[in-house]
Amino acid sequence: MALSHIFLLATVLVFSASLALAFDPSPLQDFCVADRNSQVFVNGVACKNRSQVTADDFFFTGLDNPGNTSNKLGSSVNLVNVDKLPGLNTNGMSVARIDYAVGGLNPPHTHPRATETLVVLDGSLYVGFVATDNKLYSKVITKGEVFVFPIGLVHFQFNNGTCPAVAIAALNSQNPGTVRVANALFGTKPPISDDILAKALSVDTNVTSYIKSQFQ
């Protein structure tokens, strides 16, 4: 990874750390490394016995590797949350690498538990979010530029450039969650009734049935 990329990543992580206390519970000890084998159910993840903690619990490698964008959306998200990096437990943050092919889209979605700060490392992205009054806030951002998506609001990123794009996202939750709008409407199990979707969208049920078929 180029030095400039490392600097940008560090900047994002530092900024995210300043937001980390906003939503996730604050730690009451030095650390609480996630114990993936614990059968205890808590709001978060139970702590590993401190005698079993190693430096590897705070380490992840792989964000330098490009994601596979050979899919319908032309994008790939590599999210490093508490499931992949146990040392994030109770620290209120996670990070992701997002790759976009030319014309690639990270489709409209929300993070119910986190604000997202996005930094473009390469390429150009048309990004935006929709506020609760249905106003769209959007902008084209390029290498080294930052855009913030407030917690819970629908947002997207689209590669409007002529070359692949790469971005790093920092989120102020160890488990931000992702709800894709289209999947939430048309890809649920069991499915939402066509009558409900057709009425909500002011279309015929044949239209909703067809769209559903694209998400099965």
JSON list of C-alpha atoms in Angstrom, two decimals:
[
{"chain": "A", "resi": 1, "resn": "MET", "atom": "CA", "xyz": [0.00, 0.00, 0.00]},
{"chain": "A", "resi": 2, "resn": "ALA", "atom": "CA", "xyz": [1.37, 3.42, -0.97]},
{"chain": "A", "resi": 3, "resn": "LEU", "atom": "CA", "xyz": [2.42, 5.79, 1.81]},
{"chain": "A", "resi": 4, "resn": "SER", "atom": "CA", "xyz": [-0.29, 8.25, 0.79]},
{"chain": "A", "resi": 5, "resn": "HIS", "atom": "CA", "xyz": [-2.90, 5.52, 1.17]},
{"chain": "A", "resi": 6, "resn": "ILE", "atom": "CA", "xyz": [-1.61, 4.58, 4.61]},
{"chain": "A", "resi": 7, "resn": "PHE", "atom": "CA", "xyz": [-1.78, 8.24, 5.67]},
{"chain": "A", "resi": 8, "resn": "LEU", "atom": "CA", "xyz": [-5.37, 8.55, 4.45]},
{"chain": "A", "resi": 9, "resn": "LEU", "atom": "CA", "xyz": [-6.37, 5.36, 6.22]},
{"chain": "A", "resi": 10, "resn": "ALA", "atom": "CA", "xyz": [-4.78, 6.55, 9.44]},
{"chain": "A", "resi": 11, "resn": "THR", "atom": "CA", "xyz": [-6.64, 9.86, 9.15]},
{"chain": "A", "resi": 12, "resn": "VAL", "atom": "CA", "xyz": [-9.96, 8.05, 8.78]},
{"chain": "A", "resi": 13, "resn": "LEU", "atom": "CA", "xyz": [-9.29, 5.80, 11.74]},
{"chain": "A", "resi": 14, "resn": "VAL", "atom": "CA", "xyz": [-8.32, 8.70, 13.98]},
{"chain": "A", "resi": 15, "resn": "PHE", "atom": "CA", "xyz": [-11.45, 10.60, 12.98]},
{"chain": "A", "resi": 16, "resn": "SER", "atom": "CA", "xyz": [-13.59, 7.54, 13.58]},
{"chain": "A", "resi": 17, "resn": "ALA", "atom": "CA", "xyz": [-12.07, 7.07, 17.02]},
{"chain": "A", "resi": 18, "resn": "SER", "atom": "CA", "xyz": [-13.28, 10.53, 17.99]},
{"chain": "A", "resi": 19, "resn": "LEU", "atom": "CA", "xyz": [-16.83, 9.37, 17.24]},
{"chain": "A", "resi": 20, "resn": "ALA", "atom": "CA", "xyz": [-16.50, 5.95, 18.81]},
{"chain": "A", "resi": 21, "resn": "LEU", "atom": "CA", "xyz": [-18.04, 6.83, 22.18]},
{"chain": "A", "resi": 22, "resn": "ALA", "atom": "CA", "xyz": [-21.27, 8.09, 20.66]},
{"chain": "A", "resi": 23, "resn": "PHE", "atom": "CA", "xyz": [-23.28, 4.87, 20.38]},
{"chain": "A", "resi": 24, "resn": "ASP", "atom": "CA", "xyz": [-21.57, 1.63, 21.41]},
{"chain": "A", "resi": 25, "resn": "PRO", "atom": "CA", "xyz": [-21.10, 1.02, 25.15]},
{"chain": "A", "resi": 26, "resn": "SER", "atom": "CA", "xyz": [-17.86, 2.44, 26.53]},
{"chain": "A", "resi": 27, "resn": "PRO", "atom": "CA", "xyz": [-15.31, -0.12, 27.76]},
{"chain": "A", "resi": 28, "resn": "LEU", "atom": "CA", "xyz": [-14.94, -0.49, 31.53]},
{"chain": "A", "resi": 29, "resn": "GLN", "atom": "CA", "xyz": [-11.51, -2.11, 31.29]},
{"chain": "A", "resi": 30, "resn": "ASP", "atom": "CA", "xyz": [-8.44, -1.93, 29.05]},
{"chain": "A", "resi": 31, "resn": "PHE", "atom": "CA", "xyz": [-10.04, -4.19, 26.46]},
{"chain": "A", "resi": 32, "resn": "CYS", "atom": "CA", "xyz": [-12.69, -6.88, 26.04]},
{"chain": "A", "resi": 33, "resn": "VAL", "atom": "CA", "xyz": [-11.54, -9.14, 23.21]},
{"chain": "A", "resi": 34, "resn": "ALA", "atom": "CA", "xyz": [-14.53, -10.93, 21.69]},
{"chain": "A", "resi": 35, "resn": "ASP", "atom": "CA", "xyz": [-14.85, -14.60, 22.64]},
{"chain": "A", "resi": 36, "resn": "ARG", "atom": "CA", "xyz": [-16.37, -16.20, 19.56]},
{"chain": "A", "resi": 37, "resn": "ASN", "atom": "CA", "xyz": [-16.84, -19.51, 21.40]},
{"chain": "A", "resi": 38, "resn": "SER", "atom": "CA", "xyz": [-18.82, -18.09, 24.30]},
{"chain": "A", "resi": 39, "resn": "GLN", "atom": "CA", "xyz": [-22.39, -19.33, 24.76]},
{"chain": "A", "resi": 40, "resn": "VAL", "atom": "CA", "xyz": [-23.27, -16.26, 26.83]},
{"chain": "A", "resi": 41, "resn": "PHE", "atom": "CA", "xyz": [-25.71, -13.91, 25.07]},
{"chain": "A", "resi": 42, "resn": "VAL", "atom": "CA", "xyz": [-25.01, -10.23, 25.72]},
{"chain": "A", "resi": 43, "resn": "ASN", "atom": "CA", "xyz": [-25.60, -6.94, 23.88]},
{"chain": "A", "resi": 44, "resn": "GLY", "atom": "CA", "xyz": [-22.29, -7.23, 22.06]},
{"chain": "A", "resi": 45, "resn": "VAL", "atom": "CA", "xyz": [-19.87, -10.12, 22.50]},
{"chain": "A", "resi": 46, "resn": "ALA", "atom": "CA", "xyz": [-18.67, -11.72, 25.72]},
{"chain": "A", "resi": 47, "resn": "CYS", "atom": "CA", "xyz": [-15.03, -11.11, 26.72]},
{"chain": "A", "resi": 48, "resn": "LYS", "atom": "CA", "xyz": [-12.28, -13.64, 26.24]},
{"chain": "A", "resi": 49, "resn": "ASN", "atom": "CA", "xyz": [-10.32, -14.59, 29.36]},
{"chain": "A", "resi": 50, "resn": "ARG", "atom": "CA", "xyz": [-7.47, -12.07, 29.53]},
{"chain": "A", "resi": 51, "resn": "SER", "atom": "CA", "xyz": [-4.89, -14.84, 29.95]},
{"chain": "A", "resi": 52, "resn": "GLN", "atom": "CA", "xyz": [-5.88, -16.11, 26.48]},
{"chain": "A", "resi": 53, "resn": "VAL", "atom": "CA", "xyz": [-5.58, -12.75, 24.70]},
{"chain": "A", "resi": 54, "resn": "THR", "atom": "CA", "xyz": [-2.73, -12.28, 22.22]},
{"chain": "A", "resi": 55, "resn": "ALA", "atom": "CA", "xyz": [-1.59, -9.51, 19.89]},
{"chain": "A", "resi": 56, "resn": "ASP", "atom": "CA", "xyz": [-3.28, -11.32, 17.00]},
{"chain": "A", "resi": 57, "resn": "ASP", "atom": "CA", "xyz": [-6.66, -10.53, 18.57]},
{"chain": "A", "resi": 58, "resn": "PHE", "atom": "CA", "xyz": [-6.01, -6.87, 17.67]},
{"chain": "A", "resi": 59, "resn": "PHE", "atom": "CA", "xyz": [-4.65, -7.54, 14.18]},
{"chain": "A", "resi": 60, "resn": "PHE", "atom": "CA", "xyz": [-6.21, -7.95, 10.72]},
{"chain": "A", "resi": 61, "resn": "THR", "atom": "CA", "xyz": [-4.59, -8.19, 7.33]},
{"chain": "A", "resi": 62, "resn": "GLY", "atom": "CA", "xyz": [-6.10, -7.98, 3.86]},
{"chain": "A", "resi": 63, "resn": "LEU", "atom": "CA", "xyz": [-7.39, -4.48, 3.23]},
{"chain": "A", "resi": 64, "resn": "ASP", "atom": "CA", "xyz": [-4.60, -3.99, 0.70]},
{"chain": "A", "resi": 65, "resn": "ASN", "atom": "CA", "xyz": [-6.16, -6.69, -1.51]},
{"chain": "A", "resi": 66, "resn": "PRO", "atom": "CA", "xyz": [-8.63, -5.50, -4.19]},
{"chain": "A", "resi": 67, "resn": "GLY", "atom": "CA", "xyz": [-12.14, -6.90, -3.87]},
{"chain": "A", "resi": 68, "resn": "ASN", "atom": "CA", "xyz": [-13.87, -8.89, -6.61]},
{"chain": "A", "resi": 69, "resn": "THR", "atom": "CA", "xyz": [-16.17, -6.51, -8.50]},
{"chain": "A", "resi": 70, "resn": "SER", "atom": "CA", "xyz": [-17.28, -9.10, -11.08]},
{"chain": "A", "resi": 71, "resn": "ASN", "atom": "CA", "xyz": [-20.91, -9.08, -9.99]},
{"chain": "A", "resi": 72, "resn": "LYS", "atom": "CA", "xyz": [-24.20, -7.40, -10.95]},
{"chain": "A", "resi": 73, "resn": "LEU", "atom": "CA", "xyz": [-23.45, -4.31, -8.87]},
{"chain": "A", "resi": 74, "resn": "GLY", "atom": "CA", "xyz": [-19.79, -3.99, -9.85]},
{"chain": "A", "resi": 75, "resn": "SER", "atom": "CA", "xyz": [-18.70, -3.41, -6.26]},
{"chain": "A", "resi": 76, "resn": "SER", "atom": "CA", "xyz": [-17.17, -5.27, -3.33]},
{"chain": "A", "resi": 77, "resn": "VAL", "atom": "CA", "xyz": [-17.22, -4.44, 0.39]},
{"chain": "A", "resi": 78, "resn": "ASN", "atom": "CA", "xyz": [-14.68, -5.95, 2.79]},
{"chain": "A", "resi": 79, "resn": "LEU", "atom": "CA", "xyz": [-16.00, -4.99, 6.24]},
{"chain": "A", "resi": 80, "resn": "VAL", "atom": "CA", "xyz": [-13.70, -5.49, 9.22]},
{"chain": "A", "resi": 81, "resn": "ASN", "atom": "CA", "xyz": [-16.01, -5.57, 12.23]},
{"chain": "A", "resi": 82, "resn": "VAL", "atom": "CA", "xyz": [-15.91, -7.40, 15.55]},
{"chain": "A", "resi": 83, "resn": "ASP", "atom": "CA", "xyz": [-16.60, -10.70, 13.76]},
{"chain": "A", "resi": 84, "resn": "LYS", "atom": "CA", "xyz": [-13.28, -10.44, 11.91]},
{"chain": "A", "resi": 85, "resn": "LEU", "atom": "CA", "xyz": [-11.25, -8.46, 14.46]},
{"chain": "A", "resi": 86, "resn": "PRO", "atom": "CA", "xyz": [-12.10, -9.53, 18.04]},
{"chain": "A", "resi": 87, "resn": "GLY", "atom": "CA", "xyz": [-10.13, -6.64, 19.55]},
{"chain": "A", "resi": 88, "resn": "LEU", "atom": "CA", "xyz": [-12.77, -4.21, 18.27]},
{"chain": "A", "resi": 89, "resn": "ASN", "atom": "CA", "xyz": [-15.22, -5.49, 20.90]},
{"chain": "A", "resi": 90, "resn": "THR", "atom": "CA", "xyz": [-16.48, -2.56, 23.05]},
{"chain": "A", "resi": 91, "resn": "ASN", "atom": "CA", "xyz": [-14.26, -0.10, 21.14]},
{"chain": "A", "resi": 92, "resn": "GLY", "atom": "CA", "xyz": [-17.12, 1.25, 19.05]},
{"chain": "A", "resi": 93, "resn": "MET", "atom": "CA", "xyz": [-15.63, 1.22, 15.57]},
{"chain": "A", "resi": 94, "resn": "SER", "atom": "CA", "xyz": [-15.13, -0.80, 12.40]},
{"chain": "A", "resi": 95, "resn": "VAL", "atom": "CA", "xyz": [-13.57, -0.18, 9.00]},
{"chain": "A", "resi": 96, "resn": "ALA", "atom": "CA", "xyz": [-14.22, -1.32, 5.43]},
{"chain": "A", "resi": 97, "resn": "ARG", "atom": "CA", "xyz": [-12.54, -1.31, 2.06]},
{"chain": "A", "resi": 98, "resn": "ILE", "atom": "CA", "xyz": [-14.90, -0.76, -0.87]},
{"chain": "A", "resi": 99, "resn": "ASP", "atom": "CA", "xyz": [-13.91, -1.43, -4.48]},
{"chain": "A", "resi": 100, "resn": "TYR", "atom": "CA", "xyz": [-15.92, -0.18, -7.47]},
{"chain": "A", "resi": 101, "resn": "ALA", "atom": "CA", "xyz": [-15.62, -1.18, -11.10]},
{"chain": "A", "resi": 102, "resn": "VAL", "atom": "CA", "xyz": [-16.35, 1.53, -13.69]},
{"chain": "A", "resi": 103, "resn": "GLY", "atom": "CA", "xyz": [-20.08, 2.06, -13.31]},
{"chain": "A", "resi": 104, "resn": "GLY", "atom": "CA", "xyz": [-20.02, 0.06, -10.07]},
{"chain": "A", "resi": 105, "resn": "LEU", "atom": "CA", "xyz": [-22.57, 0.81, -7.37]},
{"chain": "A", "resi": 106, "resn": "ASN", "atom": "CA", "xyz": [-22.73, 0.34, -3.62]},
{"chain": "A", "resi": 107, "resn": "PRO", "atom": "CA", "xyz": [-26.54, 0.41, -3.68]},
{"chain": "A", "resi": 108, "resn": "PRO", "atom": "CA", "xyz": [-28.86, 2.44, -1.44]},
{"chain": "A", "resi": 109, "resn": "HIS", "atom": "CA", "xyz": [-28.57, 1.09, 2.09]},
{"chain": "A", "resi": 110, "resn": "THR", "atom": "CA", "xyz": [-28.49, 2.12, 5.74]},
{"chain": "A", "resi": 111, "resn": "HIS", "atom": "CA", "xyz": [-26.36, 1.40, 8.78]},
{"chain": "A", "resi": 112, "resn": "PRO", "atom": "CA", "xyz": [-28.83, 1.34, 11.69]},
{"chain": "A", "resi": 113, "resn": "ARG", "atom": "CA", "xyz": [-26.11, 1.60, 14.33]},
{"chain": "A", "resi": 114, "resn": "ALA", "atom": "CA", "xyz": [-23.41, 3.80, 12.83]},
{"chain": "A", "resi": 115, "resn": "THR", "atom": "CA", "xyz": [-22.38, 6.99, 11.08]},
{"chain": "A", "resi": 116, "resn": "GLU", "atom": "CA", "xyz": [-20.05, 6.32, 8.12]},
{"chain": "A", "resi": 117, "resn": "THR", "atom": "CA", "xyz": [-17.07, 8.43, 7.09]},
{"chain": "A", "resi": 118, "resn": "LEU", "atom": "CA", "xyz": [-15.87, 7.66, 3.56]},
{"chain": "A", "resi": 119, "resn": "VAL", "atom": "CA", "xyz": [-12.47, 8.58, 2.09]},
{"chain": "A", "resi": 120, "resn": "VAL", "atom": "CA", "xyz": [-11.70, 8.03, -1.61]},
{"chain": "A", "resi": 121, "resn": "LEU", "atom": "CA", "xyz": [-8.25, 6.52, -2.18]},
{"chain": "A", "resi": 122, "resn": "ASP", "atom": "CA", "xyz": [-8.46, 6.27, -5.97]},
{"chain": "A", "resi": 123, "resn": "GLY", "atom": "CA", "xyz": [-10.95, 7.27, -8.64]},
{"chain": "A", "resi": 124, "resn": "SER", "atom": "CA", "xyz": [-14.13, 9.28, -8.51]},
{"chain": "A", "resi": 125, "resn": "LEU", "atom": "CA", "xyz": [-17.46, 8.58, -6.78]},
{"chain": "A", "resi": 126, "resn": "TYR", "atom": "CA", "xyz": [-20.89, 10.14, -6.93]},
{"chain": "A", "resi": 127, "resn": "VAL", "atom": "CA", "xyz": [-22.18, 9.78, -3.36]},
{"chain": "A", "resi": 128, "resn": "GLY", "atom": "CA", "xyz": [-25.23, 10.88, -1.46]},
{"chain": "A", "resi": 129, "resn": "PHE", "atom": "CA", "xyz": [-27.73, 10.34, 1.33]},
{"chain": "A", "resi": 130, "resn": "VAL", "atom": "CA", "xyz": [-31.43, 11.04, 1.78]},
{"chain": "A", "resi": 131, "resn": "ALA", "atom": "CA", "xyz": [-32.62, 12.94, 4.87]},
{"chain": "A", "resi": 132, "resn": "THR", "atom": "CA", "xyz": [-35.93, 12.27, 6.63]},
{"chain": "A", "resi": 133, "resn": "ASP", "atom": "CA", "xyz": [-37.57, 15.10, 4.64]},
{"chain": "A", "resi": 134, "resn": "ASN", "atom": "CA", "xyz": [-36.62, 13.20, 1.44]},
{"chain": "A", "resi": 135, "resn": "LYS", "atom": "CA", "xyz": [-34.01, 15.77, 0.44]},
{"chain": "A", "resi": 136, "resn": "LEU", "atom": "CA", "xyz": [-31.01, 14.31, -1.38]},
{"chain": "A", "resi": 137, "resn": "TYR", "atom": "CA", "xyz": [-27.55, 15.53, -0.34]},
{"chain": "A", "resi": 138, "resn": "SER", "atom": "CA", "xyz": [-25.08, 14.42, -3.02]},
{"chain": "A", "resi": 139, "resn": "LYS", "atom": "CA", "xyz": [-21.66, 15.27, -4.36]},
{"chain": "A", "resi": 140, "resn": "VAL", "atom": "CA", "xyz": [-18.89, 13.94, -6.60]},
{"chain": "A", "resi": 141, "resn": "ILE", "atom": "CA", "xyz": [-15.78, 13.22, -4.54]},
{"chain": "A", "resi": 142, "resn": "THR", "atom": "CA", "xyz": [-12.31, 12.23, -5.70]},
{"chain": "A", "resi": 143, "resn": "LYS", "atom": "CA", "xyz": [-9.01, 11.00, -4.27]},
{"chain": "A", "resi": 144, "resn": "GLY", "atom": "CA", "xyz": [-8.31, 12.34, -0.79]},
{"chain": "A", "resi": 145, "resn": "GLU", "atom": "CA", "xyz": [-11.81, 13.76, -0.28]},
{"chain": "A", "resi": 146, "resn": "VAL", "atom": "CA", "xyz": [-14.18, 12.81, 2.54]},
{"chain": "A", "resi": 147, "resn": "PHE", "atom": "CA", "xyz": [-17.96, 12.47, 2.80]},
{"chain": "A", "resi": 148, "resn": "VAL", "atom": "CA", "xyz": [-20.08, 11.64, 5.87]},
{"chain": "A", "resi": 149, "resn": "PHE", "atom": "CA", "xyz": [-23.27, 9.56, 5.88]},
{"chain": "A", "resi": 150, "resn": "PRO", "atom": "CA", "xyz": [-25.27, 10.23, 9.08]},
{"chain": "A", "resi": 151, "resn": "ILE", "atom": "CA", "xyz": [-26.44, 7.28, 11.15]},
{"chain": "A", "resi": 152, "resn": "GLY", "atom": "CA", "xyz": [-29.50, 5.43, 9.88]},
{"chain": "A", "resi": 153, "resn": "LEU", "atom": "CA", "xyz": [-29.99, 7.43, 6.66]},
{"chain": "A", "resi": 154, "resn": "VAL", "atom": "CA", "xyz": [-30.23, 5.80, 3.22]},
{"chain": "A", "resi": 155, "resn": "HIS", "atom": "CA", "xyz": [-27.03, 6.41, 1.25]},
{"chain": "A", "resi": 156, "resn": "PHE", "atom": "CA", "xyz": [-25.13, 5.16, -1.81]},
{"chain": "A", "resi": 157, "resn": "GLN", "atom": "CA", "xyz": [-21.88, 5.40, -3.79]},
{"chain": "A", "resi": 158, "resn": "PHE", "atom": "CA", "xyz": [-21.56, 5.16, -7.58]},
{"chain": "A", "resi": 159, "resn": "ASN", "atom": "CA", "xyz": [-18.37, 5.09, -9.64]},
{"chain": "A", "resi": 160, "resn": "ASN", "atom": "CA", "xyz": [-19.05, 7.77, -12.23]},
{"chain": "A", "resi": 161, "resn": "GLY", "atom": "CA", "xyz": [-15.44, 7.87, -13.41]},
{"chain": "A", "resi": 162, "resn": "THR", "atom": "CA", "xyz": [-13.47, 6.19, -16.18]},
{"chain": "A", "resi": 163, "resn": "CYS", "atom": "CA", "xyz": [-11.31, 3.95, -13.98]},
{"chain": "A", "resi": 164, "resn": "PRO", "atom": "CA", "xyz": [-11.87, 1.64, -10.99]},
{"chain": "A", "resi": 165, "resn": "ALA", "atom": "CA", "xyz": [-12.30, 3.37, -7.63]},
{"chain": "A", "resi": 166, "resn": "VAL", "atom": "CA", "xyz": [-11.31, 2.45, -4.09]},
{"chain": "A", "resi": 167, "resn": "ALA", "atom": "CA", "xyz": [-12.53, 3.91, -0.80]},
{"chain": "A", "resi": 168, "resn": "ILE", "atom": "CA", "xyz": [-12.06, 3.31, 2.91]},
{"chain": "A", "resi": 169, "resn": "ALA", "atom": "CA", "xyz": [-15.04, 3.67, 5.23]},
{"chain": "A", "resi": 170, "resn": "ALA", "atom": "CA", "xyz": [-14.85, 4.10, 9.01]},
{"chain": "A", "resi": 171, "resn": "LEU", "atom": "CA", "xyz": [-17.97, 3.46, 11.08]},
{"chain": "A", "resi": 172, "resn": "ASN", "atom": "CA", "xyz": [-18.51, 4.28, 14.74]},
{"chain": "A", "resi": 173, "resn": "SER", "atom": "CA", "xyz": [-19.83, 0.89, 15.77]},
{"chain": "A", "resi": 174, "resn": "GLN", "atom": "CA", "xyz": [-18.16, -2.49, 16.17]},
{"chain": "A", "resi": 175, "resn": "ASN", "atom": "CA", "xyz": [-21.23, -3.95, 14.41]},
{"chain": "A", "resi": 176, "resn": "PRO", "atom": "CA", "xyz": [-22.87, -1.22, 12.29]},
{"chain": "A", "resi": 177, "resn": "GLY", "atom": "CA", "xyz": [-25.29, -3.49, 10.44]},
{"chain": "A", "resi": 178, "resn": "THR", "atom": "CA", "xyz": [-26.29, -3.01, 6.80]},
{"chain": "A", "resi": 179, "resn": "VAL", "atom": "CA", "xyz": [-29.82, -2.90, 5.39]},
{"chain": "A", "resi": 180, "resn": "ARG", "atom": "CA", "xyz": [-29.97, -2.73, 1.59]},
{"chain": "A", "resi": 181, "resn": "VAL", "atom": "CA", "xyz": [-33.18, -1.00, 0.58]},
{"chain": "A", "resi": 182, "resn": "ALA", "atom": "CA", "xyz": [-33.95, -3.18, -2.44]},
{"chain": "A", "resi": 183, "resn": "ASN", "atom": "CA", "xyz": [-33.16, -6.41, -0.61]},
{"chain": "A", "resi": 184, "resn": "ALA", "atom": "CA", "xyz": [-35.26, -5.32, 2.37]},
{"chain": "A", "resi": 185, "resn": "LEU", "atom": "CA", "xyz": [-38.28, -4.82, 0.10]},
{"chain": "A", "resi": 186, "resn": "PHE", "atom": "CA", "xyz": [-37.88, -7.59, -2.45]},
{"chain": "A", "resi": 187, "resn": "GLY", "atom": "CA", "xyz": [-35.55, -10.19, -0.96]},
{"chain": "A", "resi": 188, "resn": "THR", "atom": "CA", "xyz": [-37.11, -10.99, 2.44]},
{"chain": "A", "resi": 189, "resn": "LYS", "atom": "CA", "xyz": [-37.85, -14.50, 3.70]},
{"chain": "A", "resi": 190, "resn": "PRO", "atom": "CA", "xyz": [-40.79, -14.96, 3.84]},
{"chain": "A", "resi": 191, "resn": "PRO", "atom": "CA", "xyz": [-41.52, -12.40, 1.11]},
{"chain": "A", "resi": 192, "resn": "ILE", "atom": "CA", "xyz": [-43.55, -9.25, 1.62]},
{"chain": "A", "resi": 193, "resn": "SER", "atom": "CA", "xyz": [-46.94, -9.53, -0.11]},
{"chain": "A", "resi": 194, "resn": "ASP", "atom": "CA", "xyz": [-47.06, -8.24, -3.70]},
{"chain": "A", "resi": 195, "resn": "ASP", "atom": "CA", "xyz": [-50.28, -6.42, -2.80]},
{"chain": "A", "resi": 196, "resn": "ILE", "atom": "CA", "xyz": [-48.46, -4.46, -0.09]},
{"chain": "A", "resi": 197, "resn": "LEU", "atom": "CA", "xyz": [-45.47, -3.63, -2.30]},
{"chain": "A", "resi": 198, "resn": "ALA", "atom": "CA", "xyz": [-47.63, -2.72, -5.29]},
{"chain": "A", "resi": 199, "resn": "LYS", "atom": "CA", "xyz": [-49.71, -0.32, -3.24]},
{"chain": "A", "resi": 200, "resn": "ALA", "atom": "CA", "xyz": [-46.69, 1.22, -1.53]},
{"chain": "A", "resi": 201, "resn": "LEU", "atom": "CA", "xyz": [-44.91, 1.77, -4.85]},
{"chain": "A", "resi": 202, "resn": "SER", "atom": "CA", "xyz": [-48.00, 2.62, -6.93]},
{"chain": "A", "resi": 203, "resn": "VAL", "atom": "CA", "xyz": [-47.27, -0.11, -9.48]},
{"chain": "A", "resi": 204, "resn": "ASP", "atom": "CA", "xyz": [-48.92, -3.32, -10.66]},
{"chain": "A", "resi": 205, "resn": "THR", "atom": "CA", "xyz": [-48.29, -6.62, -8.83]},
{"chain": "A", "resi": 206, "resn": "ASN", "atom": "CA", "xyz": [-46.69, -7.99, -12.01]},
{"chain": "A", "resi": 207, "resn": "VAL", "atom": "CA", "xyz": [-43.96, -5.39, -11.56]},
{"chain": "A", "resi": 208, "resn": "THR", "atom": "CA", "xyz": [-43.27, -6.32, -7.94]},
{"chain": "A", "resi": 209, "resn": "SER", "atom": "CA", "xyz": [-43.28, -10.03, -8.82]},
{"chain": "A", "resi": 210, "resn": "TYR", "atom": "CA", "xyz": [-40.68, -9.43, -11.53]},
{"chain": "A", "resi": 211, "resn": "ILE", "atom": "CA", "xyz": [-38.45, -7.38, -9.23]},
{"chain": "A", "resi": 212, "resn": "LYS", "atom": "CA", "xyz": [-38.69, -10.07, -6.55]},
{"chain": "A", "resi": 213, "resn": "SER", "atom": "CA", "xyz": [-37.46, -12.65, -9.05]},
{"chain": "A", "resi": 214, "resn": "GLN", "atom": "CA", "xyz": [-34.23, -10.68, -9.40]},
{"chain": "A", "resi": 215, "resn": "PHE", "atom": "CA", "xyz": [-33.47, -11.10, -5.69]},
{"chain": "A", "resi": 216, "resn": "GLN", "atom": "CA", "xyz": [-34.15, -14.82, -5.29]}
]
